[in-house]
Amino acid sequence: MNTVMKQLQGKVVTVRGPVEPSVLGQVMMHDHLHVDFYDWEKQQLITEEKPCSAERRRYLLDDAVPLLKECCNYGMGAFVDPTFPPTRAWPDVYREVSERSGVHIILCTGLYREIESGTYFVKTPNNAVWPYVRKATVEELAEMCVREITKGIHDTDIHAGAIKLGSSAPQMTELEIKSFQAGARAQKATGVHITTHCTKIGSETSQLKLLDQEGVDLRRVVIGHTAGHLMNAECRKACLDWMKRGANFLPTNMGIGKDGGTGWQSLVDAIHAVFDAGQGDKLCLGLDSGYCSESCPFTRVKFLPEPPFLHMFTHTLPAFRKMGLTPNEEDMIMRQNPQRIIPVQ
Ligand SMILES: [Zn+2]
């Protein structure tokens, strides 16, 4: 491990600097303050992070800060923001939102997947991924991630504290393989955790196999968007095998609609099954809520019921409790497991 990071062992790298894990309280493990993929006015992919406009900053301070403050009242002290360059806000925005809301933010560096053409803003393969990732080598990509964790993002003193990676299908593309190799190197150099985009059944295995081959300790990996994986009895077996080897799984997108979220009963049952198998320490939760420009100009995400962040505490967890989530399970998933996973190790 890098010597800078050795001194941070056991600490959490937040946008306000290193903190003790116990101050995190409950943690949402996958929510985005700012994912700006596409400029809908200019019909252009965003390829560079720039200081935020006054208008954008004001919008986030006015809309997100009060919601995050309310989350604090429910015991949440932090969220992991798994947004990757070049879609993040300028680093000072995260610090200001964190200071004003009192919520710690663990911001990611990392590399994203090739998004399927025909989905969201992606009309041609050209727009499927940050062009820099195509031309950069594994070494260059790893170096960028390490620099953002150890030195700071864009020459600020604001550091990334986790690594985001993603793949679109079980068969990873060449570019996704390159990204995972770079992310693995950065993980080993820094000791922060890796969190992934893994929506497709089977992708958990290709992602974990690759990271394992690259020598990443699977206890430092969180496989994200895996509610469907755990609700599928066959795939849950595969996930449990990976959990026995240390890997963590993160269901997301548990929006509770007017029906009270009855469709999520099988996820709560799956959580019990994971606890019964002795692997309850491998689960955490997030919503994937926040703000983005994926399918329209930058605003609150459209694919989840509102409000961002707070929905977890006002809707998701109360519904899950009605469906049988126990206080012990909730405490492990929301507090104990994140506080173990996030610190530098
Ligand atoms: Zn996400």
Tab-separated table of C-alpha atoms and ligand atoms in Angstrom:
chain	number	residue	atom	x	y	z
A	1	MET	CA	0.000	0.000	0.000
A	2	ASN	CA	0.984	3.581	-0.771
A	3	THR	CA	2.752	5.252	2.233
A	4	VAL	CA	0.234	8.138	2.364
A	5	MET	CA	-2.570	5.613	2.690
A	6	LYS	CA	-0.762	3.517	5.331
A	7	GLN	CA	-1.163	6.423	7.732
A	8	LEU	CA	-4.885	6.496	7.004
A	9	GLN	CA	-5.512	2.839	7.836
A	10	GLY	CA	-8.721	2.450	9.828
A	11	LYS	CA	-9.884	5.955	8.848
A	12	VAL	CA	-12.601	6.937	6.380
A	13	VAL	CA	-11.548	9.344	3.617
A	14	THR	CA	-14.403	11.836	3.297
A	15	VAL	CA	-14.658	15.074	1.307
A	16	ARG	CA	-14.005	16.923	4.582
A	17	GLY	CA	-10.926	14.838	5.355
A	18	PRO	CA	-10.275	11.607	7.262
A	19	VAL	CA	-12.739	10.630	10.038
A	20	GLU	CA	-13.249	7.723	12.439
A	21	PRO	CA	-15.736	5.106	11.153
A	22	SER	CA	-17.964	5.478	14.233
A	23	VAL	CA	-18.998	9.023	13.211
A	24	LEU	CA	-20.637	7.682	10.050
A	25	GLY	CA	-23.753	6.438	11.862
A	26	GLN	CA	-26.004	4.741	9.325
A	27	VAL	CA	-24.700	4.855	5.783
A	28	MET	CA	-26.435	4.788	2.420
A	29	MET	CA	-23.920	2.981	0.251
A	30	HIS	CA	-24.959	4.166	-3.238
A	31	ASP	CA	-26.489	7.604	-3.811
A	32	HIS	CA	-25.481	10.394	-6.151
A	33	LEU	CA	-25.370	14.123	-5.512
A	34	HIS	CA	-24.517	14.892	-9.127
A	35	VAL	CA	-24.292	12.682	-12.224
A	36	ASP	CA	-24.030	14.988	-15.197
A	37	PHE	CA	-23.634	12.797	-18.276
A	38	TYR	CA	-25.114	14.873	-21.035
A	39	ASP	CA	-25.724	18.470	-22.031
A	40	TRP	CA	-29.283	18.285	-23.431
A	41	GLU	CA	-29.200	21.858	-24.712
A	42	LYS	CA	-26.057	21.377	-26.776
A	43	GLN	CA	-26.871	17.654	-27.382
A	44	GLN	CA	-23.350	16.799	-26.261
A	45	LEU	CA	-21.664	14.278	-24.039
A	46	ILE	CA	-19.984	15.919	-21.052
A	47	THR	CA	-16.295	15.036	-21.232
A	48	GLU	CA	-14.744	17.282	-18.626
A	49	GLU	CA	-15.454	18.298	-15.021
A	50	LYS	CA	-15.562	22.055	-14.535
A	51	PRO	CA	-16.313	24.318	-11.558
A	52	CYS	CA	-20.085	24.321	-10.971
A	53	SER	CA	-22.197	27.226	-12.165
A	54	ALA	CA	-23.669	29.401	-9.407
A	55	GLU	CA	-27.099	28.186	-10.471
A	56	ARG	CA	-26.209	24.490	-10.195
A	57	ARG	CA	-24.583	25.006	-6.790
A	58	ARG	CA	-27.619	26.933	-5.516
A	59	TYR	CA	-29.970	24.195	-6.757
A	60	LEU	CA	-28.062	21.477	-4.902
A	61	LEU	CA	-27.696	23.526	-1.725
A	62	ASP	CA	-31.398	24.401	-1.700
A	63	ASP	CA	-32.724	20.984	-2.680
A	64	ALA	CA	-30.303	18.391	-1.318
A	65	VAL	CA	-29.075	19.949	1.931
A	66	PRO	CA	-32.506	20.046	3.675
A	67	LEU	CA	-33.163	16.415	2.650
A	68	LEU	CA	-29.782	15.296	3.954
A	69	LYS	CA	-30.360	17.189	7.215
A	70	GLU	CA	-33.599	15.253	7.648
A	71	CYS	CA	-31.743	11.990	6.974
A	72	CYS	CA	-29.450	12.942	9.892
A	73	ASN	CA	-32.495	13.030	12.171
A	74	TYR	CA	-33.039	9.364	11.302
A	75	GLY	CA	-29.450	8.491	12.255
A	76	MET	CA	-27.744	8.650	8.866
A	77	GLY	CA	-24.316	10.205	9.082
A	78	ALA	CA	-22.871	9.494	5.646
A	79	PHE	CA	-23.405	8.291	2.119
A	80	VAL	CA	-21.077	6.812	-0.451
A	81	ASP	CA	-21.367	8.796	-3.687
A	82	PRO	CA	-20.443	6.296	-6.413
A	83	THR	CA	-20.167	8.866	-9.190
A	84	PHE	CA	-17.219	8.641	-11.553
A	85	PRO	CA	-15.375	11.269	-13.598
A	86	PRO	CA	-16.303	13.226	-15.716
A	87	THR	CA	-19.899	13.346	-14.412
A	88	ARG	CA	-19.224	14.528	-10.843
A	89	ALA	CA	-19.687	18.048	-9.504
A	90	TRP	CA	-16.576	20.100	-8.815
A	91	PRO	CA	-15.097	18.791	-5.522
A	92	ASP	CA	-15.856	21.942	-3.484
A	93	VAL	CA	-19.607	21.363	-3.982
A	94	TYR	CA	-19.419	18.056	-2.105
A	95	ARG	CA	-17.543	19.710	0.740
A	96	GLU	CA	-20.056	22.531	0.994
A	97	VAL	CA	-23.046	20.173	0.901
A	98	SER	CA	-21.379	17.993	3.529
A	99	GLU	CA	-20.557	20.919	5.825
A	100	ARG	CA	-24.018	22.447	5.564
A	101	SER	CA	-25.951	19.195	5.983
A	102	GLY	CA	-23.690	17.543	8.551
A	103	VAL	CA	-23.642	14.373	6.431
A	104	HIS	CA	-20.244	12.927	5.505
A	105	ILE	CA	-19.705	12.113	1.851
A	106	ILE	CA	-17.342	9.407	0.651
A	107	LEU	CA	-16.830	10.418	-2.959
A	108	CYS	CA	-15.632	8.000	-5.612
A	109	THR	CA	-13.013	8.092	-8.259
A	110	GLY	CA	-13.157	5.351	-10.867
A	111	LEU	CA	-14.280	4.354	-14.327
A	112	TYR	CA	-17.701	3.584	-15.697
A	113	ARG	CA	-19.119	0.914	-18.009
A	114	GLU	CA	-19.937	1.104	-21.715
A	115	ILE	CA	-23.597	2.072	-21.712
A	116	GLU	CA	-25.762	0.226	-24.254
A	117	SER	CA	-26.589	2.250	-27.396
A	118	GLY	CA	-30.235	3.233	-27.509
A	119	THR	CA	-30.502	3.695	-23.739
A	120	TYR	CA	-30.635	7.062	-21.949
A	121	PHE	CA	-28.646	9.700	-23.876
A	122	VAL	CA	-26.503	7.145	-25.736
A	123	LYS	CA	-27.358	7.184	-29.428
A	124	THR	CA	-24.086	5.866	-30.844
A	125	PRO	CA	-21.250	3.756	-29.391
A	126	ASN	CA	-19.170	6.959	-29.373
A	127	ASN	CA	-21.256	8.289	-26.522
A	128	ALA	CA	-21.190	5.034	-24.559
A	129	VAL	CA	-18.211	5.904	-22.397
A	130	TRP	CA	-15.882	8.745	-21.388
A	131	PRO	CA	-13.595	9.062	-24.478
A	132	TYR	CA	-10.516	9.362	-22.245
A	133	VAL	CA	-10.986	5.772	-21.085
A	134	ARG	CA	-10.718	4.546	-24.686
A	135	LYS	CA	-7.340	6.098	-25.308
A	136	ALA	CA	-5.723	5.807	-21.871
A	137	THR	CA	-3.676	2.780	-20.821
A	138	VAL	CA	-4.368	0.661	-17.737
A	139	GLU	CA	-1.400	2.389	-16.064
A	140	GLU	CA	-2.729	5.859	-16.823
A	141	LEU	CA	-6.213	5.015	-15.588
A	142	ALA	CA	-4.886	3.448	-12.393
A	143	GLU	CA	-2.674	6.482	-11.838
A	144	MET	CA	-5.627	8.848	-12.193
A	145	CYS	CA	-7.591	6.910	-9.568
A	146	VAL	CA	-4.649	6.734	-7.171
A	147	ARG	CA	-3.961	10.455	-7.607
A	148	GLU	CA	-7.572	11.368	-6.799
A	149	ILE	CA	-7.419	9.282	-3.620
A	150	THR	CA	-3.941	10.190	-2.373
A	151	LYS	CA	-3.407	13.754	-3.641
A	152	GLY	CA	-6.880	15.149	-4.304
A	153	ILE	CA	-9.309	15.738	-7.166
A	154	HIS	CA	-8.462	18.467	-9.732
A	155	ASP	CA	-5.628	19.952	-7.662
A	156	THR	CA	-7.917	20.542	-4.666
A	157	ASP	CA	-7.290	19.037	-1.228
A	158	ILE	CA	-10.550	17.081	-1.538
A	159	HIS	CA	-9.890	13.354	-1.848
A	160	ALA	CA	-11.826	10.425	-3.260
A	161	GLY	CA	-12.415	7.685	-0.671
A	162	ALA	CA	-13.671	4.789	-2.812
A	163	ILE	CA	-13.456	3.437	-6.374
A	164	LYS	CA	-16.436	2.972	-8.696
A	165	LEU	CA	-16.340	0.381	-11.489
A	166	GLY	CA	-19.062	-1.030	-13.706
A	167	SER	CA	-19.956	-3.413	-16.492
A	168	SER	CA	-23.120	-3.678	-18.554
A	169	ALA	CA	-23.376	-7.436	-19.230
A	170	PRO	CA	-21.922	-10.697	-17.854
A	171	GLN	CA	-19.495	-10.736	-20.795
A	172	MET	CA	-17.424	-7.627	-20.081
A	173	THR	CA	-16.186	-5.490	-22.987
A	174	GLU	CA	-12.453	-4.961	-23.592
A	175	LEU	CA	-12.811	-1.442	-22.266
A	176	GLU	CA	-14.592	-2.620	-19.111
A	177	ILE	CA	-11.872	-5.219	-18.528
A	178	LYS	CA	-9.251	-2.466	-18.848
A	179	SER	CA	-11.189	-0.325	-16.373
A	180	PHE	CA	-11.473	-3.161	-13.854
A	181	GLN	CA	-7.748	-3.889	-14.149
A	182	ALA	CA	-6.969	-0.223	-13.493
A	183	GLY	CA	-9.449	-0.068	-10.590
A	184	ALA	CA	-7.941	-3.216	-9.085
A	185	ARG	CA	-4.452	-1.695	-9.183
A	186	ALA	CA	-5.721	1.502	-7.586
A	187	GLN	CA	-7.518	-0.495	-4.882
A	188	LYS	CA	-4.376	-2.422	-3.986
A	189	ALA	CA	-2.338	0.787	-3.888
A	190	THR	CA	-4.783	2.693	-1.685
A	191	GLY	CA	-6.823	0.226	0.414
A	192	VAL	CA	-10.154	1.993	-0.213
A	193	HIS	CA	-13.131	-0.144	-1.223
A	194	ILE	CA	-14.434	-0.810	-4.730
A	195	THR	CA	-18.166	-0.367	-5.387
A	196	THR	CA	-19.671	-1.571	-8.665
A	197	HIS	CA	-22.511	-1.172	-11.112
A	198	CYS	CA	-23.735	-4.742	-11.592
A	199	THR	CA	-27.343	-4.831	-12.750
A	200	LYS	CA	-27.269	-8.082	-14.734
A	201	ILE	CA	-27.375	-11.565	-13.238
A	202	GLY	CA	-24.033	-13.199	-14.026
A	203	SER	CA	-22.132	-9.896	-13.925
A	204	GLU	CA	-21.403	-10.439	-10.222
A	205	THR	CA	-19.351	-13.482	-11.188
A	206	SER	CA	-17.430	-11.892	-14.085
A	207	GLN	CA	-16.643	-8.812	-11.981
A	208	LEU	CA	-15.522	-10.756	-8.909
A	209	LYS	CA	-13.525	-13.285	-10.959
A	210	LEU	CA	-11.595	-10.493	-12.630
A	211	LEU	CA	-10.940	-8.606	-9.379
A	212	ASP	CA	-9.883	-11.860	-7.697
A	213	GLN	CA	-7.452	-12.634	-10.556
A	214	GLU	CA	-6.026	-9.135	-10.183
A	215	GLY	CA	-5.295	-9.876	-6.526
A	216	VAL	CA	-7.974	-7.704	-4.903
A	217	ASP	CA	-9.109	-8.869	-1.457
A	218	LEU	CA	-12.811	-9.536	-2.114
A	219	ARG	CA	-13.704	-8.180	1.342
A	220	ARG	CA	-12.869	-4.774	-0.175
A	221	VAL	CA	-15.503	-5.132	-2.899
A	222	VAL	CA	-19.194	-4.173	-2.879
A	223	ILE	CA	-21.232	-5.518	-5.802
A	224	GLY	CA	-23.958	-2.979	-6.451
A	225	HIS	CA	-27.546	-2.981	-7.739
A	226	THR	CA	-27.951	-6.599	-6.675
A	227	ALA	CA	-31.510	-6.750	-5.311
A	228	GLY	CA	-32.523	-8.838	-8.338
A	229	HIS	CA	-29.547	-11.141	-7.877
A	230	LEU	CA	-30.492	-11.898	-4.268
A	231	MET	CA	-34.206	-12.297	-5.046
A	232	ASN	CA	-33.357	-14.941	-7.673
A	233	ALA	CA	-32.883	-18.229	-5.759
A	234	GLU	CA	-30.353	-19.602	-8.255
A	235	CYS	CA	-28.251	-16.450	-8.354
A	236	ARG	CA	-28.480	-16.049	-4.575
A	237	LYS	CA	-26.553	-19.336	-4.274
A	238	ALA	CA	-23.785	-17.918	-6.452
A	239	CYS	CA	-23.792	-14.687	-4.425
A	240	LEU	CA	-23.562	-16.642	-1.160
A	241	ASP	CA	-20.513	-18.499	-2.493
A	242	TRP	CA	-18.876	-15.143	-3.213
A	243	MET	CA	-19.928	-13.819	0.215
A	244	LYS	CA	-18.181	-16.793	1.832
A	245	ARG	CA	-15.055	-15.528	0.072
A	246	GLY	CA	-15.609	-12.047	1.501
A	247	ALA	CA	-17.509	-10.117	-1.196
A	248	ASN	CA	-20.281	-7.718	-0.159
A	249	PHE	CA	-23.618	-7.199	-1.929
A	250	LEU	CA	-25.629	-4.012	-2.177
A	251	PRO	CA	-29.314	-3.994	-3.178
A	252	THR	CA	-30.441	-0.582	-4.482
A	253	ASN	CA	-33.434	1.131	-6.073
A	254	MET	CA	-35.956	0.007	-3.454
A	255	GLY	CA	-38.506	2.675	-4.310
A	256	ILE	CA	-41.749	2.213	-2.388
A	257	GLY	CA	-44.792	3.136	-4.452
A	258	LYS	CA	-48.448	3.505	-3.513
A	259	ASP	CA	-48.853	-0.267	-3.059
A	260	GLY	CA	-46.541	-0.065	-0.024
A	261	GLY	CA	-43.747	-1.866	-1.826
A	262	THR	CA	-45.183	-5.379	-1.517
A	263	GLY	CA	-43.002	-6.455	-4.468
A	264	TRP	CA	-39.985	-6.153	-2.178
A	265	GLN	CA	-41.148	-8.915	0.184
A	266	SER	CA	-38.924	-11.349	-1.696
A	267	LEU	CA	-35.912	-9.085	-1.071
A	268	VAL	CA	-36.637	-9.023	2.671
A	269	ASP	CA	-36.977	-12.834	2.529
A	270	ALA	CA	-33.666	-12.999	0.647
A	271	ILE	CA	-32.026	-10.870	3.362
A	272	HIS	CA	-33.275	-13.352	6.005
A	273	ALA	CA	-31.859	-16.210	3.896
A	274	VAL	CA	-28.446	-14.502	3.723
A	275	PHE	CA	-28.477	-13.966	7.515
A	276	ASP	CA	-29.552	-17.600	8.045
A	277	ALA	CA	-26.556	-18.663	5.948
A	278	GLY	CA	-24.304	-16.707	8.317
A	279	GLN	CA	-23.436	-14.041	5.725
A	280	GLY	CA	-25.471	-11.099	7.038
A	281	ASP	CA	-22.264	-9.138	7.520
A	282	LYS	CA	-21.913	-8.961	3.700
A	283	LEU	CA	-25.032	-6.857	3.016
A	284	CYS	CA	-25.566	-3.130	2.765
A	285	LEU	CA	-28.176	-0.855	1.161
A	286	GLY	CA	-28.476	2.249	-0.985
A	287	LEU	CA	-31.168	3.800	-3.145
A	288	ASP	CA	-29.298	5.070	-6.226
A	289	SER	CA	-31.265	8.265	-5.696
A	290	GLY	CA	-30.040	11.814	-6.206
A	291	TYR	CA	-29.609	14.148	-9.148
A	292	CYS	CA	-28.697	13.381	-12.754
A	293	SER	CA	-29.013	14.295	-16.422
A	294	GLU	CA	-29.369	10.749	-17.710
A	295	SER	CA	-32.712	11.109	-19.496
A	296	CYS	CA	-33.465	14.852	-19.251
A	297	PRO	CA	-31.738	18.072	-18.151
A	298	PHE	CA	-30.130	17.837	-14.687
A	299	THR	CA	-32.719	17.254	-11.951
A	300	ARG	CA	-33.824	14.777	-9.248
A	301	VAL	CA	-33.596	11.225	-10.647
A	302	LYS	CA	-36.770	10.158	-12.422
A	303	PHE	CA	-36.547	6.405	-11.929
A	304	LEU	CA	-37.270	6.433	-8.183
A	305	PRO	CA	-40.051	7.873	-6.029
A	306	GLU	CA	-39.062	11.133	-4.331
A	307	PRO	CA	-37.517	12.549	-2.343
A	308	PRO	CA	-33.868	11.612	-2.992
A	309	PHE	CA	-31.937	10.158	-0.011
A	310	LEU	CA	-34.774	10.634	2.502
A	311	HIS	CA	-37.027	8.058	0.791
A	312	MET	CA	-34.865	5.377	2.427
A	313	PHE	CA	-35.911	6.490	5.917
A	314	THR	CA	-39.476	7.635	5.269
A	315	HIS	CA	-40.515	4.771	2.970
A	316	THR	CA	-38.067	1.939	2.272
A	317	LEU	CA	-36.964	0.969	5.780
A	318	PRO	CA	-40.465	1.379	7.333
A	319	ALA	CA	-41.897	-0.854	4.574
A	320	PHE	CA	-39.125	-3.405	5.061
A	321	ARG	CA	-39.790	-3.471	8.827
A	322	LYS	CA	-43.459	-4.232	8.135
A	323	MET	CA	-42.279	-7.058	5.878
A	324	GLY	CA	-40.180	-8.490	8.713
A	325	LEU	CA	-36.741	-6.866	8.575
A	326	THR	CA	-35.495	-7.196	12.154
A	327	PRO	CA	-33.745	-4.442	14.167
A	328	ASN	CA	-30.574	-6.557	14.235
A	329	GLU	CA	-30.590	-7.052	10.463
A	330	GLU	CA	-31.193	-3.353	9.909
A	331	ASP	CA	-28.393	-2.324	12.252
A	332	MET	CA	-25.921	-4.660	10.545
A	333	ILE	CA	-26.897	-3.562	7.032
A	334	MET	CA	-27.176	0.171	7.650
A	335	ARG	CA	-24.469	0.754	10.282
A	336	GLN	CA	-22.113	-2.056	11.237
A	337	ASN	CA	-21.306	-3.373	7.767
A	338	PRO	CA	-20.656	0.019	6.126
A	339	GLN	CA	-18.504	1.090	9.079
A	340	ARG	CA	-16.382	-2.020	8.532
A	341	ILE	CA	-16.230	-1.808	4.719
A	342	ILE	CA	-15.512	1.896	4.127
A	343	PRO	CA	-12.335	2.577	6.182
A	344	VAL	CA	-8.947	2.271	4.491
A	345	GLN	CA	-7.516	-1.201	5.077
B	1	ZN	ZN	-25.790	4.727	-9.289
